[in-house]
Coordinates of C-alpha atoms in Angstrom, one line a residue:
Chain A
X30 CA -23.3 -41.6 -23.7
X31 CA -24.1 -39.4 -26.7
X32 CA -25.2 -35.8 -25.7
X33 CA -26.0 -32.6 -27.2
X34 CA -25.2 -29.4 -25.2
X35 CA -26.8 -26.0 -25.8
X36 CA -24.7 -23.5 -24.3
X37 CA -27.3 -20.9 -23.6
X38 CA -30.4 -21.3 -21.5
X39 CA -32.0 -18.0 -22.1
X40 CA -30.9 -15.4 -24.6
X41 CA -32.4 -12.0 -24.6
X42 CA -31.9 -9.6 -27.7
X43 CA -33.4 -6.4 -29.1
X44 CA -34.8 -6.5 -32.6
X45 CA -32.4 -6.5 -35.5
X46 CA -29.6 -7.8 -33.3
X47 CA -27.6 -10.7 -34.6
X48 CA -28.2 -14.3 -33.3
X49 CA -25.9 -17.1 -32.7
X50 CA -27.0 -20.1 -30.6
X51 CA -24.3 -22.7 -29.8
X52 CA -24.8 -26.5 -30.2
X53 CA -22.1 -29.0 -29.5
X54 CA -22.5 -33.0 -29.6
X55 CA -20.5 -35.7 -28.3
X56 CA -20.8 -38.4 -30.9
X57 CA -17.7 -39.1 -33.2
X58 CA -19.3 -40.9 -36.1
X59 CA -21.7 -39.7 -38.9
X60 CA -24.4 -37.7 -37.7
X61 CA -27.3 -36.0 -39.0
X62 CA -28.0 -32.6 -37.4
X63 CA -31.2 -30.6 -36.7
X64 CA -32.5 -27.3 -35.4
X65 CA -36.2 -27.2 -34.2
X66 CA -38.2 -24.3 -33.0
X67 CA -41.1 -24.2 -30.7
X68 CA -43.2 -21.0 -30.7
X69 CA -45.0 -20.4 -27.3
X70 CA -47.9 -23.0 -26.8
X71 CA -47.1 -24.8 -30.1
X72 CA -45.3 -27.9 -31.3
X73 CA -41.8 -28.4 -32.6
X74 CA -41.2 -27.3 -36.2
X75 CA -38.1 -28.0 -38.2
X76 CA -35.9 -25.0 -39.1
X77 CA -33.1 -26.6 -40.8
X78 CA -31.0 -29.9 -41.0
X79 CA -27.7 -31.1 -42.2
X80 CA -27.0 -34.5 -43.6
X81 CA -24.1 -34.2 -45.7
X82 CA -22.5 -31.8 -48.4
X83 CA -22.2 -27.9 -47.9
X84 CA -21.7 -27.5 -44.1
X85 CA -23.5 -24.2 -44.3
X86 CA -27.2 -24.9 -44.3
X87 CA -29.9 -22.5 -44.9
X88 CA -33.3 -23.0 -43.4
X89 CA -36.6 -21.2 -43.2
X90 CA -37.2 -17.7 -41.8
X91 CA -33.6 -16.5 -42.5
X92 CA -31.9 -18.9 -40.2
X93 CA -28.8 -20.7 -41.2
X94 CA -26.4 -23.1 -39.4
X95 CA -22.9 -24.1 -39.8
X96 CA -21.6 -27.7 -39.2
X97 CA -17.9 -27.7 -38.0
X98 CA -17.0 -31.3 -37.8
X99 CA -13.6 -30.7 -36.0
X100 CA -15.5 -28.9 -33.2
X101 CA -18.4 -31.1 -33.1
X102 CA -20.5 -28.1 -33.5
X103 CA -23.8 -26.9 -35.4
X104 CA -24.4 -23.4 -34.3
X105 CA -27.5 -21.5 -35.4
X106 CA -27.3 -17.9 -36.7
X107 CA -29.6 -15.3 -37.9
X108 CA -28.3 -11.8 -38.9
X109 CA -31.2 -9.7 -37.7
X110 CA -33.8 -11.1 -35.2
X111 CA -37.5 -10.1 -35.1
X112 CA -39.9 -10.0 -32.3
X113 CA -41.6 -13.0 -34.0
X114 CA -38.5 -15.2 -33.5
X115 CA -39.3 -15.4 -29.7
X116 CA -39.3 -19.1 -29.2
X117 CA -37.4 -21.9 -27.8
X118 CA -34.8 -23.4 -30.1
X119 CA -33.7 -27.0 -30.0
X120 CA -30.8 -28.6 -31.5
X121 CA -30.8 -32.4 -32.2
X122 CA -28.4 -35.0 -33.3
X123 CA -29.3 -38.4 -35.0
X124 CA -26.5 -41.1 -35.5
X125 CA -26.0 -41.7 -39.2
X126 CA -29.1 -43.5 -40.7
X127 CA -30.3 -44.6 -37.4
X128 CA -34.1 -43.9 -36.9
X129 CA -35.3 -43.7 -33.4
X130 CA -32.2 -42.2 -31.8
X131 CA -32.7 -38.5 -32.1
X132 CA -31.0 -36.8 -29.1
X133 CA -32.2 -33.3 -28.2
X134 CA -30.4 -30.6 -26.4
X135 CA -32.1 -29.0 -23.3
X136 CA -33.2 -25.9 -25.4
X137 CA -32.4 -22.3 -25.5
X138 CA -35.1 -19.8 -25.0
X139 CA -34.8 -16.6 -27.1
X140 CA -36.7 -13.5 -26.0
X141 CA -36.7 -10.7 -28.6
X142 CA -37.5 -7.2 -27.2
X143 CA -39.3 -5.0 -29.8
Chain B
X20 CA -48.2 -29.4 -41.2
X21 CA -47.9 -33.2 -41.3
X22 CA -51.1 -35.1 -40.5
X23 CA -50.7 -35.9 -36.9
X24 CA -53.2 -35.6 -34.1
X25 CA -53.0 -36.3 -30.5
X26 CA -55.8 -37.0 -28.0
X27 CA -56.6 -35.8 -25.5
X28 CA -54.8 -32.4 -25.8
X29 CA -55.2 -31.8 -22.1
X30 CA -55.9 -34.3 -19.2
X31 CA -55.9 -34.2 -15.4
X32 CA -55.9 -37.4 -13.5
X33 CA -55.1 -38.6 -10.2
X34 CA -52.1 -40.7 -9.0
X35 CA -52.4 -44.4 -9.5
X36 CA -55.1 -44.3 -12.3
X37 CA -54.2 -45.6 -15.8
X38 CA -53.9 -43.2 -18.6
X39 CA -53.7 -43.7 -22.4
X40 CA -52.5 -41.2 -24.9
X41 CA -53.3 -41.6 -28.5
X42 CA -51.3 -40.4 -31.7
X43 CA -52.9 -40.7 -35.0
X44 CA -51.1 -40.0 -38.5
X45 CA -52.4 -39.8 -41.9
X46 CA -49.0 -39.8 -43.5
X47 CA -48.4 -43.5 -43.6
X48 CA -45.0 -43.0 -42.0
X49 CA -43.2 -46.1 -40.7
X50 CA -41.7 -44.6 -37.6
X51 CA -43.5 -43.1 -34.7
X52 CA -42.3 -41.8 -31.4
X53 CA -43.3 -40.6 -28.1
X54 CA -41.5 -37.9 -26.2
X55 CA -41.9 -36.0 -23.0
X56 CA -40.9 -32.5 -22.7
X57 CA -40.1 -31.0 -19.1
X58 CA -38.4 -27.6 -18.3
X59 CA -34.7 -27.8 -18.3
X60 CA -34.7 -31.2 -19.8
X61 CA -35.7 -30.7 -23.5
X62 CA -37.4 -33.6 -25.2
X63 CA -36.7 -37.1 -24.1
X64 CA -37.6 -40.2 -25.9
X65 CA -40.0 -42.6 -24.2
X66 CA -40.6 -45.3 -26.8
X67 CA -40.7 -45.5 -30.5
X68 CA -42.1 -47.9 -33.1
X69 CA -40.5 -48.9 -36.4
X70 CA -43.6 -50.7 -37.7
X71 CA -46.8 -52.4 -36.6
X72 CA -46.2 -54.3 -33.5
X73 CA -42.5 -53.4 -33.4
X74 CA -41.5 -51.1 -30.7
X75 CA -38.4 -50.3 -28.6
X76 CA -37.5 -48.4 -25.5
X77 CA -36.1 -44.9 -25.5
X78 CA -34.4 -43.0 -22.7
X79 CA -37.2 -42.6 -20.2
X80 CA -39.2 -45.7 -20.7
X81 CA -39.9 -46.8 -17.1
X82 CA -43.5 -46.5 -16.2
X83 CA -44.8 -46.4 -19.7
X84 CA -45.8 -49.0 -22.2
X85 CA -46.7 -48.6 -26.0
X86 CA -48.8 -50.4 -28.6
X87 CA -48.9 -50.0 -32.4
X88 CA -51.6 -52.4 -34.0
X89 CA -52.1 -50.2 -36.9
X90 CA -49.7 -48.0 -38.9
X91 CA -51.7 -44.9 -38.1
X92 CA -52.0 -45.2 -34.4
X93 CA -49.4 -45.3 -31.7
X94 CA -50.7 -45.5 -28.0
X95 CA -48.9 -44.5 -25.0
X96 CA -50.1 -45.9 -21.6
X97 CA -49.2 -44.9 -18.1
X98 CA -50.4 -48.1 -16.2
X99 CA -50.4 -46.2 -12.9
X100 CA -49.9 -42.5 -13.2
X101 CA -47.5 -40.7 -10.7
X102 CA -46.9 -37.1 -10.2
X103 CA -43.5 -37.4 -11.8
X104 CA -45.3 -38.1 -15.0
X105 CA -46.7 -34.7 -15.3
X106 CA -45.4 -33.4 -18.3
X107 CA -46.3 -32.5 -22.0
X108 CA -46.2 -35.5 -24.4
X109 CA -45.4 -35.1 -27.9
X110 CA -45.8 -37.7 -30.6
X111 CA -43.6 -37.6 -33.7
X112 CA -43.4 -39.5 -37.1
X113 CA -40.7 -40.0 -39.6
X114 CA -40.5 -41.7 -42.9
X115 CA -38.2 -44.5 -43.9
X116 CA -37.1 -42.8 -47.2
X117 CA -37.6 -39.9 -49.4
X118 CA -36.4 -36.2 -49.2
X119 CA -37.7 -36.0 -45.5
X120 CA -35.8 -39.2 -44.4
X121 CA -34.8 -39.0 -40.8
X122 CA -36.8 -35.9 -40.2
X123 CA -39.2 -36.0 -37.4
X124 CA -42.5 -34.1 -37.5
X125 CA -44.3 -33.5 -34.3
X126 CA -47.8 -33.6 -33.2
X127 CA -49.6 -30.7 -31.2
X128 CA -48.8 -32.2 -27.8
X129 CA -50.9 -33.6 -24.8
X130 CA -50.6 -31.8 -21.5
X131 CA -50.9 -34.3 -18.7
X132 CA -51.2 -33.4 -15.2
X133 CA -51.2 -36.1 -12.4
X134 CA -52.5 -34.8 -9.0

């Protein structure tokens, strides 16, 4: 079955540290890839997405992600985190043009210490 | 934010009672989804709809039913609530075309507690 793995359950960083959150998926065909963020007590918001083209995708709030097809990975990065980045981050994968089949990872909770 | 509302936002109910959650959108999007979010499980798809009266099951559909009689409303029903259905429920929508194709927009969530 198709699955999405997020390697870290909880990451704790100090402000200005660099961030990389891992995401791997198991589906071998064409995929659409997403990173969502959920701030405490709020709903999910899209950070960035990859459909095709340049594998380095830039999103909102200084986040970026790189799609590496050979590694089935879509890792999220930010060079310098802020306290306001404290949130839970979800990677999600959708098979090709198929709606209704967005598979989420279990999430990574990021805590940034001021 | 996309025009998605969910009602109620919080509900406490007892085991065995029926519960209906409502999702309402003002975006005229074709697709609507119901997810549940539980610690350690991320979001899991319960049911989704690809048009009025067109629905399909997701990963965790047992114990849930849905209905969509209008484009803007998608109802999730727990026929007989159980404690295992205590969760936060999110509705999402997506369009069938345009620049945001395949991107899902989420509602504010409903926190349901079954005692």
